[in-house]
PDB file of C-alpha atoms and ligand atoms in Angstrom:
ATOM      1  CA  MET A  25      -0.008  -0.005  -0.067  1.00 95.00           C
ATOM      2  CA  LEU A  26       1.442   3.392  -0.979  1.00 97.00           C
ATOM      3  CA  ILE A  27      -1.110   5.611   0.685  1.00 98.00           C
ATOM      4  CA  GLU A  28      -2.939   4.796   3.953  1.00 98.00           C
ATOM      5  CA  LEU A  29      -5.164   7.491   5.500  1.00 98.00           C
ATOM      6  CA  LYS A  30      -7.042   6.546   8.673  1.00 98.00           C
ATOM      7  CA  ASP A  31      -9.696   8.934  10.038  1.00 98.00           C
ATOM      8  CA  ILE A  32      -7.893  12.099   9.066  1.00 98.00           C
ATOM      9  CA  ASN A  33      -9.428  15.345  10.431  1.00 98.00           C
ATOM     10  CA  LYS A  34      -8.283  18.909   9.879  1.00 98.00           C
ATOM     11  CA  THR A  35      -9.804  22.141  10.908  1.00 98.00           C
ATOM     12  CA  TYR A  36      -8.697  25.583   9.642  1.00 97.00           C
ATOM     13  CA  GLN A  37      -8.653  27.653  12.776  1.00 94.00           C
ATOM     14  CA  GLY A  38      -9.842  31.203  12.627  1.00 92.00           C
ATOM     15  CA  VAL A  39     -12.591  33.453  13.810  1.00 94.00           C
ATOM     16  CA  GLN A  40     -14.938  30.744  12.476  1.00 94.00           C
ATOM     17  CA  PRO A  41     -13.045  27.451  12.578  1.00 95.00           C
ATOM     18  CA  LEU A  42     -13.739  25.278   9.504  1.00 96.00           C
ATOM     19  CA  HIS A  43     -13.746  21.495   9.873  1.00 97.00           C
ATOM     20  CA  VAL A  44     -12.476  20.869   6.348  1.00 98.00           C
ATOM     21  CA  LEU A  45     -11.464  17.143   6.422  1.00 98.00           C
ATOM     22  CA  LYS A  46     -13.765  14.793   8.313  1.00 98.00           C
ATOM     23  CA  ASP A  47     -12.669  11.227   9.236  1.00 97.00           C
ATOM     24  CA  ILE A  48     -11.126  10.623   5.745  1.00 97.00           C
ATOM     25  CA  SER A  49      -9.902   7.063   5.357  1.00 97.00           C
ATOM     26  CA  LEU A  50      -8.417   5.950   2.062  1.00 97.00           C
ATOM     27  CA  GLU A  51      -6.040   3.295   0.811  1.00 97.00           C
ATOM     28  CA  VAL A  52      -4.248   3.674  -2.456  1.00 98.00           C
ATOM     29  CA  GLU A  53      -1.965   0.867  -3.927  1.00 97.00           C
ATOM     30  CA  LYS A  54       1.148   1.373  -5.800  1.00 97.00           C
ATOM     31  CA  GLY A  55       0.483   2.025  -9.471  1.00 97.00           C
ATOM     32  CA  GLU A  56      -3.118   3.209  -9.164  1.00 98.00           C
ATOM     33  CA  PHE A  57      -4.605   5.903 -11.439  1.00 98.00           C
ATOM     34  CA  LEU A  58      -7.084   7.545  -9.217  1.00 97.00           C
ATOM     35  CA  SER A  59      -9.118  10.766  -9.047  1.00 97.00           C
ATOM     36  CA  ILE A  60     -10.605  12.709  -6.149  1.00 97.00           C
ATOM     37  CA  ARG A  61     -13.747  14.464  -7.301  1.00 97.00           C
ATOM     38  CA  GLY A  62     -15.944  17.019  -5.471  1.00 96.00           C
ATOM     39  CA  ALA A  63     -17.352  20.511  -5.798  1.00 95.00           C
ATOM     40  CA  SER A  64     -15.318  23.509  -5.266  1.00 94.00           C
ATOM     41  CA  GLY A  65     -14.760  23.988  -1.609  1.00 96.00           C
ATOM     42  CA  SER A  66     -15.251  20.403  -0.728  1.00 97.00           C
ATOM     43  CA  GLY A  67     -11.695  20.044   0.659  1.00 97.00           C
ATOM     44  CA  LYS A  68      -9.869  18.445  -2.346  1.00 97.00           C
ATOM     45  CA  SER A  69      -6.890  20.741  -2.422  1.00 96.00           C
ATOM     46  CA  THR A  70      -6.579  20.464   1.316  1.00 97.00           C
ATOM     47  CA  LEU A  71      -6.580  16.720   1.124  1.00 97.00           C
ATOM     48  CA  LEU A  72      -3.963  16.766  -1.684  1.00 97.00           C
ATOM     49  CA  ASN A  73      -1.777  19.174   0.415  1.00 96.00           C
ATOM     50  CA  VAL A  74      -1.940  16.625   3.308  1.00 97.00           C
ATOM     51  CA  LEU A  75      -1.066  13.854   0.932  1.00 98.00           C
ATOM     52  CA  GLY A  76       1.840  15.911  -0.426  1.00 97.00           C
ATOM     53  CA  ILE A  77       3.217  16.728   3.080  1.00 96.00           C
ATOM     54  CA  LEU A  78       2.682  20.395   2.312  1.00 94.00           C
ATOM     55  CA  ASP A  79       0.200  20.737   5.094  1.00 94.00           C
ATOM     56  CA  ASN A  80      -0.460  19.037   8.534  1.00 94.00           C
ATOM     57  CA  TYR A  81      -3.528  17.286   9.809  1.00 97.00           C
ATOM     58  CA  ASP A  82      -4.942  17.298  13.330  1.00 97.00           C
ATOM     59  CA  SER A  83      -5.866  13.729  14.006  1.00 98.00           C
ATOM     60  CA  GLY A  84      -5.799  10.318  12.392  1.00 98.00           C
ATOM     61  CA  GLU A  85      -2.833   8.707  10.708  1.00 98.00           C
ATOM     62  CA  TYR A  86      -1.231   9.132   7.285  1.00 98.00           C
ATOM     63  CA  ARG A  87       1.255   6.520   6.206  1.00 98.00           C
ATOM     64  CA  LEU A  88       3.151   6.964   2.967  1.00 97.00           C
ATOM     65  CA  ASP A  89       4.931   3.928   1.686  1.00 95.00           C
ATOM     66  CA  GLY A  90       4.655   2.576   5.272  1.00 95.00           C
ATOM     67  CA  ARG A  91       6.173   5.585   6.927  1.00 95.00           C
ATOM     68  CA  LEU A  92       4.039   7.544   9.469  1.00 96.00           C
ATOM     69  CA  ILE A  93       3.792  11.128   8.167  1.00 96.00           C
ATOM     70  CA  LYS A  94       3.266  13.117  11.346  1.00 93.00           C
ATOM     71  CA  ASP A  95       5.117  15.911  12.966  1.00 88.00           C
ATOM     72  CA  LEU A  96       7.877  15.879  10.534  1.00 92.00           C
ATOM     73  CA  SER A  97      10.240  18.859  10.677  1.00 93.00           C
ATOM     74  CA  GLU A  98      10.179  21.303   7.675  1.00 92.00           C
ATOM     75  CA  ARG A  99      13.445  19.783   6.567  1.00 92.00           C
ATOM     76  CA  GLU A 100      12.369  16.214   6.889  1.00 93.00           C
ATOM     77  CA  ALA A 101       9.103  16.978   5.122  1.00 94.00           C
ATOM     78  CA  ALA A 102      10.917  18.824   2.288  1.00 91.00           C
ATOM     79  CA  GLU A 103      13.532  16.008   1.836  1.00 89.00           C
ATOM     80  CA  TYR A 104      10.921  13.318   1.888  1.00 91.00           C
ATOM     81  CA  ARG A 105       8.686  15.204  -0.533  1.00 92.00           C
ATOM     82  CA  ASN A 106      11.495  15.852  -3.020  1.00 89.00           C
ATOM     83  CA  ARG A 107      12.405  12.203  -3.051  1.00 89.00           C
ATOM     84  CA  THR A 108       9.020  10.756  -3.282  1.00 94.00           C
ATOM     85  CA  ILE A 109       6.390  13.100  -4.700  1.00 96.00           C
ATOM     86  CA  GLY A 110       6.015  14.933  -7.971  1.00 95.00           C
ATOM     87  CA  PHE A 111       3.383  17.989  -8.109  1.00 96.00           C
ATOM     88  CA  ILE A 112       1.256  19.070 -10.948  1.00 96.00           C
ATOM     89  CA  PHE A 113      -0.977  22.227 -10.645  1.00 95.00           C
ATOM     90  CA  GLN A 114      -3.770  23.858 -12.530  1.00 94.00           C
ATOM     91  CA  SER A 115      -1.673  27.089 -12.920  1.00 94.00           C
ATOM     92  CA  PHE A 116       1.527  25.172 -13.851  1.00 95.00           C
ATOM     93  CA  ASN A 117       3.611  26.984 -11.335  1.00 96.00           C
ATOM     94  CA  LEU A 118       6.481  27.349 -13.713  1.00 97.00           C
ATOM     95  CA  ILE A 119       9.147  29.952 -12.905  1.00 97.00           C
ATOM     96  CA  ASN A 120       8.677  32.726 -15.503  1.00 97.00           C
ATOM     97  CA  PHE A 121      12.224  33.927 -15.763  1.00 98.00           C
ATOM     98  CA  LYS A 122      13.545  30.428 -16.353  1.00 98.00           C
ATOM     99  CA  THR A 123      13.417  28.607 -19.673  1.00 98.00           C
ATOM    100  CA  ALA A 124      11.479  25.400 -20.150  1.00 98.00           C
ATOM    101  CA  VAL A 125      14.644  23.244 -19.712  1.00 98.00           C
ATOM    102  CA  GLU A 126      15.727  25.273 -16.600  1.00 97.00           C
ATOM    103  CA  ASN A 127      12.225  24.633 -15.075  1.00 98.00           C
ATOM    104  CA  VAL A 128      12.606  20.938 -15.633  1.00 97.00           C
ATOM    105  CA  GLU A 129      16.037  20.878 -14.135  1.00 97.00           C
ATOM    106  CA  LEU A 130      14.980  22.599 -10.938  1.00 95.00           C
ATOM    107  CA  PRO A 131      14.141  19.534  -8.839  1.00 93.00           C
ATOM    108  CA  LEU A 132      17.548  18.090  -9.703  1.00 94.00           C
ATOM    109  CA  PHE A 133      19.237  21.335  -8.688  1.00 93.00           C
ATOM    110  CA  TYR A 134      17.696  20.983  -5.295  1.00 88.00           C
ATOM    111  CA  GLN A 135      18.984  17.315  -5.116  1.00 89.00           C
ATOM    112  CA  GLY A 136      22.503  18.610  -5.896  1.00 92.00           C
ATOM    113  CA  VAL A 137      22.800  16.978  -9.195  1.00 95.00           C
ATOM    114  CA  PRO A 138      25.691  18.571 -11.254  1.00 97.00           C
ATOM    115  CA  ARG A 139      24.751  21.154 -13.890  1.00 96.00           C
ATOM    116  CA  ARG A 140      25.617  19.068 -17.045  1.00 97.00           C
ATOM    117  CA  GLN A 141      23.895  15.979 -15.775  1.00 97.00           C
ATOM    118  CA  ARG A 142      20.666  17.729 -14.875  1.00 97.00           C
ATOM    119  CA  HIS A 143      20.610  19.545 -18.249  1.00 97.00           C
ATOM    120  CA  GLU A 144      21.091  16.296 -20.160  1.00 97.00           C
ATOM    121  CA  LEU A 145      18.323  14.717 -18.167  1.00 97.00           C
ATOM    122  CA  ALA A 146      15.867  17.610 -18.390  1.00 97.00           C
ATOM    123  CA  MET A 147      16.492  17.556 -22.224  1.00 98.00           C
ATOM    124  CA  GLU A 148      15.609  13.906 -22.380  1.00 96.00           C
ATOM    125  CA  TYR A 149      12.374  14.491 -20.538  1.00 95.00           C
ATOM    126  CA  LEU A 150      11.418  17.361 -22.654  1.00 96.00           C
ATOM    127  CA  ASP A 151      12.068  15.152 -25.641  1.00 95.00           C
ATOM    128  CA  ARG A 152       9.815  12.442 -24.359  1.00 91.00           C
ATOM    129  CA  LEU A 153       7.050  15.015 -23.864  1.00 92.00           C
ATOM    130  CA  GLY A 154       7.539  16.273 -27.420  1.00 93.00           C
ATOM    131  CA  LEU A 155       9.075  19.573 -26.429  1.00 96.00           C
ATOM    132  CA  LYS A 156      12.636  19.360 -27.274  1.00 95.00           C
ATOM    133  CA  ASP A 157      12.388  22.257 -29.709  1.00 97.00           C
ATOM    134  CA  ARG A 158      10.762  24.420 -26.997  1.00 97.00           C
ATOM    135  CA  ALA A 159      13.572  23.794 -24.438  1.00 98.00           C
ATOM    136  CA  GLN A 160      14.897  27.481 -24.610  1.00 98.00           C
ATOM    137  CA  HIS A 161      11.444  29.070 -24.649  1.00 98.00           C
ATOM    138  CA  TYR A 162      10.114  30.916 -21.540  1.00 98.00           C
ATOM    139  CA  PRO A 163       6.753  29.946 -20.123  1.00 98.00           C
ATOM    140  CA  ASN A 164       5.013  33.094 -21.631  1.00 97.00           C
ATOM    141  CA  GLN A 165       6.161  31.774 -25.081  1.00 98.00           C
ATOM    142  CA  LEU A 166       4.383  28.456 -24.509  1.00 97.00           C
ATOM    143  CA  SER A 167       0.749  27.409 -24.932  1.00 96.00           C
ATOM    144  CA  GLY A 168      -1.245  26.143 -21.932  1.00 95.00           C
ATOM    145  CA  GLY A 169      -0.788  22.605 -23.073  1.00 95.00           C
ATOM    146  CA  GLN A 170       2.974  23.073 -23.502  1.00 96.00           C
ATOM    147  CA  LYS A 171       3.406  24.639 -20.201  1.00 97.00           C
ATOM    148  CA  GLN A 172       1.515  21.663 -18.506  1.00 95.00           C
ATOM    149  CA  ARG A 173       3.805  19.234 -20.323  1.00 96.00           C
ATOM    150  CA  VAL A 174       6.889  21.203 -19.062  1.00 97.00           C
ATOM    151  CA  ALA A 175       5.359  20.897 -15.576  1.00 97.00           C
ATOM    152  CA  ILE A 176       4.765  17.162 -16.133  1.00 96.00           C
ATOM    153  CA  ALA A 177       8.380  16.761 -17.189  1.00 96.00           C
ATOM    154  CA  ARG A 178       9.445  18.589 -13.992  1.00 96.00           C
ATOM    155  CA  ALA A 179       7.325  16.323 -11.939  1.00 95.00           C
ATOM    156  CA  LEU A 180       8.738  13.140 -13.462  1.00 94.00           C
ATOM    157  CA  ILE A 181      12.335  13.981 -13.539  1.00 95.00           C
ATOM    158  CA  THR A 182      13.140  12.709  -9.895  1.00 93.00           C
ATOM    159  CA  HIS A 183      11.271   9.380 -10.519  1.00 93.00           C
ATOM    160  CA  PRO A 184       8.710   9.985  -7.926  1.00 95.00           C
ATOM    161  CA  GLN A 185       6.526   7.153  -6.629  1.00 96.00           C
ATOM    162  CA  LEU A 186       3.612   9.392  -6.434  1.00 97.00           C
ATOM    163  CA  ILE A 187       2.297  12.176  -8.558  1.00 97.00           C
ATOM    164  CA  LEU A 188      -0.237  14.522  -7.144  1.00 98.00           C
ATOM    165  CA  ALA A 189      -2.113  16.733  -9.606  1.00 97.00           C
ATOM    166  CA  ASP A 190      -4.430  19.458  -8.504  1.00 97.00           C
ATOM    167  CA  GLU A 191      -6.930  20.301 -11.301  1.00 96.00           C
ATOM    168  CA  PRO A 192      -4.180  19.651 -13.939  1.00 95.00           C
ATOM    169  CA  THR A 193      -6.566  20.361 -16.806  1.00 95.00           C
ATOM    170  CA  GLY A 194      -8.443  23.189 -15.170  1.00 94.00           C
ATOM    171  CA  ALA A 195      -6.843  25.853 -17.282  1.00 94.00           C
ATOM    172  CA  LEU A 196      -6.886  23.969 -20.529  1.00 94.00           C
ATOM    173  CA  ASP A 197      -9.388  23.633 -23.416  1.00 94.00           C
ATOM    174  CA  THR A 198     -11.252  20.303 -23.835  1.00 93.00           C
ATOM    175  CA  VAL A 199      -8.890  18.917 -26.519  1.00 93.00           C
ATOM    176  CA  THR A 200      -5.744  19.795 -24.691  1.00 93.00           C
ATOM    177  CA  ALA A 201      -7.220  18.562 -21.417  1.00 94.00           C
ATOM    178  CA  LYS A 202      -7.907  15.257 -23.005  1.00 93.00           C
ATOM    179  CA  GLU A 203      -4.247  15.108 -24.332  1.00 92.00           C
ATOM    180  CA  VAL A 204      -2.880  15.833 -20.881  1.00 93.00           C
ATOM    181  CA  MET A 205      -5.009  13.107 -19.415  1.00 95.00           C
ATOM    182  CA  ASN A 206      -3.850  10.697 -22.026  1.00 94.00           C
ATOM    183  CA  LEU A 207      -0.339  11.651 -21.259  1.00 93.00           C
ATOM    184  CA  LEU A 208      -0.740  11.104 -17.548  1.00 95.00           C
ATOM    185  CA  ARG A 209      -2.317   7.769 -18.166  1.00 96.00           C
ATOM    186  CA  ASP A 210       0.658   6.644 -20.465  1.00 94.00           C
ATOM    187  CA  ILE A 211       3.110   7.794 -17.727  1.00 94.00           C
ATOM    188  CA  ASN A 212       0.997   5.877 -15.095  1.00 96.00           C
ATOM    189  CA  ARG A 213       1.320   2.713 -17.219  1.00 95.00           C
ATOM    190  CA  ALA A 214       4.947   3.132 -18.432  1.00 92.00           C
ATOM    191  CA  GLU A 215       6.489   4.091 -15.156  1.00 90.00           C
ATOM    192  CA  GLN A 216       4.149   2.375 -12.622  1.00 92.00           C
ATOM    193  CA  VAL A 217       3.890   5.748 -10.955  1.00 96.00           C
ATOM    194  CA  THR A 218       0.868   6.196  -8.703  1.00 98.00           C
ATOM    195  CA  MET A 219      -1.310   9.117  -9.826  1.00 97.00           C
ATOM    196  CA  VAL A 220      -3.777  11.007  -7.674  1.00 98.00           C
ATOM    197  CA  ILE A 221      -5.696  13.596  -9.694  1.00 97.00           C
ATOM    198  CA  VAL A 222      -7.982  16.147  -8.005  1.00 97.00           C
ATOM    199  CA  THR A 223     -10.759  17.495 -10.147  1.00 95.00           C
ATOM    200  CA  HIS A 224     -14.183  19.044 -10.043  1.00 94.00           C
ATOM    201  CA  ASP A 225     -14.728  17.668 -13.526  1.00 92.00           C
ATOM    202  CA  LEU A 226     -16.706  14.496 -14.095  1.00 93.00           C
ATOM    203  CA  LYS A 227     -15.151  14.024 -17.595  1.00 92.00           C
ATOM    204  CA  VAL A 228     -11.648  14.139 -16.096  1.00 94.00           C
ATOM    205  CA  ALA A 229     -12.657  11.749 -13.341  1.00 95.00           C
ATOM    206  CA  ALA A 230     -14.096   9.320 -15.803  1.00 94.00           C
ATOM    207  CA  GLU A 231     -10.694   8.827 -17.406  1.00 95.00           C
ATOM    208  CA  THR A 232      -9.275   7.373 -14.244  1.00 97.00           C
ATOM    209  CA  ASP A 233      -9.668   3.783 -12.882  1.00 97.00           C
ATOM    210  CA  ARG A 234     -11.158   4.706  -9.607  1.00 97.00           C
ATOM    211  CA  THR A 235     -12.868   7.917  -8.223  1.00 97.00           C
ATOM    212  CA  ILE A 236     -13.168   9.031  -4.675  1.00 96.00           C
ATOM    213  CA  HIS A 237     -16.037  11.459  -4.285  1.00 96.00           C
ATOM    214  CA  ILE A 238     -15.761  13.975  -1.435  1.00 97.00           C
ATOM    215  CA  ARG A 239     -18.499  16.199  -0.200  1.00 97.00           C
ATOM    216  CA  ASP A 240     -17.993  18.804   2.626  1.00 96.00           C
ATOM    217  CA  GLY A 241     -14.631  17.176   3.579  1.00 96.00           C
ATOM    218  CA  ALA A 242     -15.970  13.653   3.834  1.00 95.00           C
ATOM    219  CA  VAL A 243     -15.623  10.695   1.488  1.00 94.00           C
ATOM    220  CA  VAL A 244     -19.085   9.831   0.108  1.00 92.00           C
ATOM    221  CA  PHE A 245     -18.241   7.378  -2.474  1.00 84.00           C
ATOM    222  CA  ASP A 246     -15.321   5.213  -3.449  1.00 81.00           C
TER     223      ASP A 246
HETATM  224  P1  ADP B 315     -11.332  22.501  -3.057  1.00 51.93           P
HETATM  225  O1  ADP B 315      -9.986  22.327  -3.482  1.00 51.93           O
HETATM  226  O2  ADP B 315     -12.168  21.274  -3.081  1.00 51.93           O
HETATM  227  O3  ADP B 315     -12.006  23.577  -3.780  1.00 51.93           O
HETATM  228  P2  ADP B 315     -10.113  23.547  -0.617  1.00 51.93           P
HETATM  229  O4  ADP B 315      -9.477  22.352   0.052  1.00 51.93           O
HETATM  230  O5  ADP B 315      -9.288  24.425  -1.388  1.00 51.93           O
HETATM  231  O6  ADP B 315     -11.318  22.953  -1.507  1.00 51.93           O
HETATM  232  O7  ADP B 315     -10.956  24.342   0.570  1.00 51.93           O
HETATM  233  C1  ADP B 315     -11.912  23.682   1.375  1.00 51.93           C
HETATM  234  C2  ADP B 315     -12.474  24.779   2.379  1.00 51.93           C
HETATM  235  O8  ADP B 315     -11.480  25.161   3.137  1.00 51.93           O
HETATM  236  C3  ADP B 315     -13.039  25.976   1.620  1.00 51.93           C
HETATM  237  O9  ADP B 315     -14.167  26.369   2.296  1.00 51.93           O
HETATM  238  C4  ADP B 315     -11.893  27.006   1.759  1.00 51.93           C
HETATM  239  O10 ADP B 315     -12.417  28.297   1.735  1.00 51.93           O
HETATM  240  C5  ADP B 315     -11.271  26.609   3.014  1.00 51.93           C
HETATM  241  N1  ADP B 315      -9.834  26.945   3.113  1.00 51.93           N
HETATM  242  C6  ADP B 315      -8.893  26.454   2.188  1.00 51.93           C
HETATM  243  N2  ADP B 315      -7.645  26.833   2.617  1.00 51.93           N
HETATM  244  C7  ADP B 315      -7.695  27.453   3.765  1.00 51.93           C
HETATM  245  C8  ADP B 315      -6.887  28.229   4.662  1.00 51.93           C
HETATM  246  N3  ADP B 315      -5.523  28.188   4.510  1.00 51.93           N
HETATM  247  N4  ADP B 315      -7.407  28.788   5.766  1.00 51.93           N
HETATM  248  C9  ADP B 315      -8.805  28.828   5.917  1.00 51.93           C
HETATM  249  N5  ADP B 315      -9.604  28.117   5.127  1.00 51.93           N
HETATM  250  C10 ADP B 315      -9.250  27.506   4.098  1.00 51.93           C
HETATM  251 MG1   MG B 316      -8.842  23.195  -5.048  1.00 51.93          MG
END
């Protein structure tokens, strides 16, 4: 089992505390291609952030590849995250003053991989994603679909066990969205990498093997 969530609860504190994740239990096996679907505000991104060790939870247990993810220091969390997880976002989150290839290289830079080696590897991944001729382009010189493919290359380059995608097709037209979903599917099959895709879109969810439906922070259907 890659992901084991047991009775996860989280409340955003504030003037009006918001109980955003309610007793979420979920098991995901290695290699699964799964979506988490729910309306806007249902807690999908919060759940994904917990899975990605970007945010804490209040109670329950989260095990990732057998390891209990609780009360990690910032450094431990970052280290584990960089080694294990790749992220894909709706808004791509590319760095605008870096070229496509420099964006893809970035995770390897943080891992201390020498310049030449990380450049070669990044070019390889861009090539695989059909973007070799766009390597020296800046994000604002790329289409939405191309930007998302750069982001996918960046997510893959560290060989993560898990890819977490938050509305990866949310900013794309229907045709490009379908292409990106096909790409994620191919990568899931070829690399056996587990994919968890958050979406509010029924069509996107229908492309995955399994859908978890959450409503008001609770799993209502699996
Ligand atoms: P989704 O991704 O399904 O749209 P979110 O997980 O982003 O849902 O948000 C769930 C609820 O939690 C929403 O009501 C949102 O306003 C609230 N929320 C999200 N992030 C925070 C935060 N950092 N502080 C307080 N409330 C938040
Ligand atoms: Mg969201």
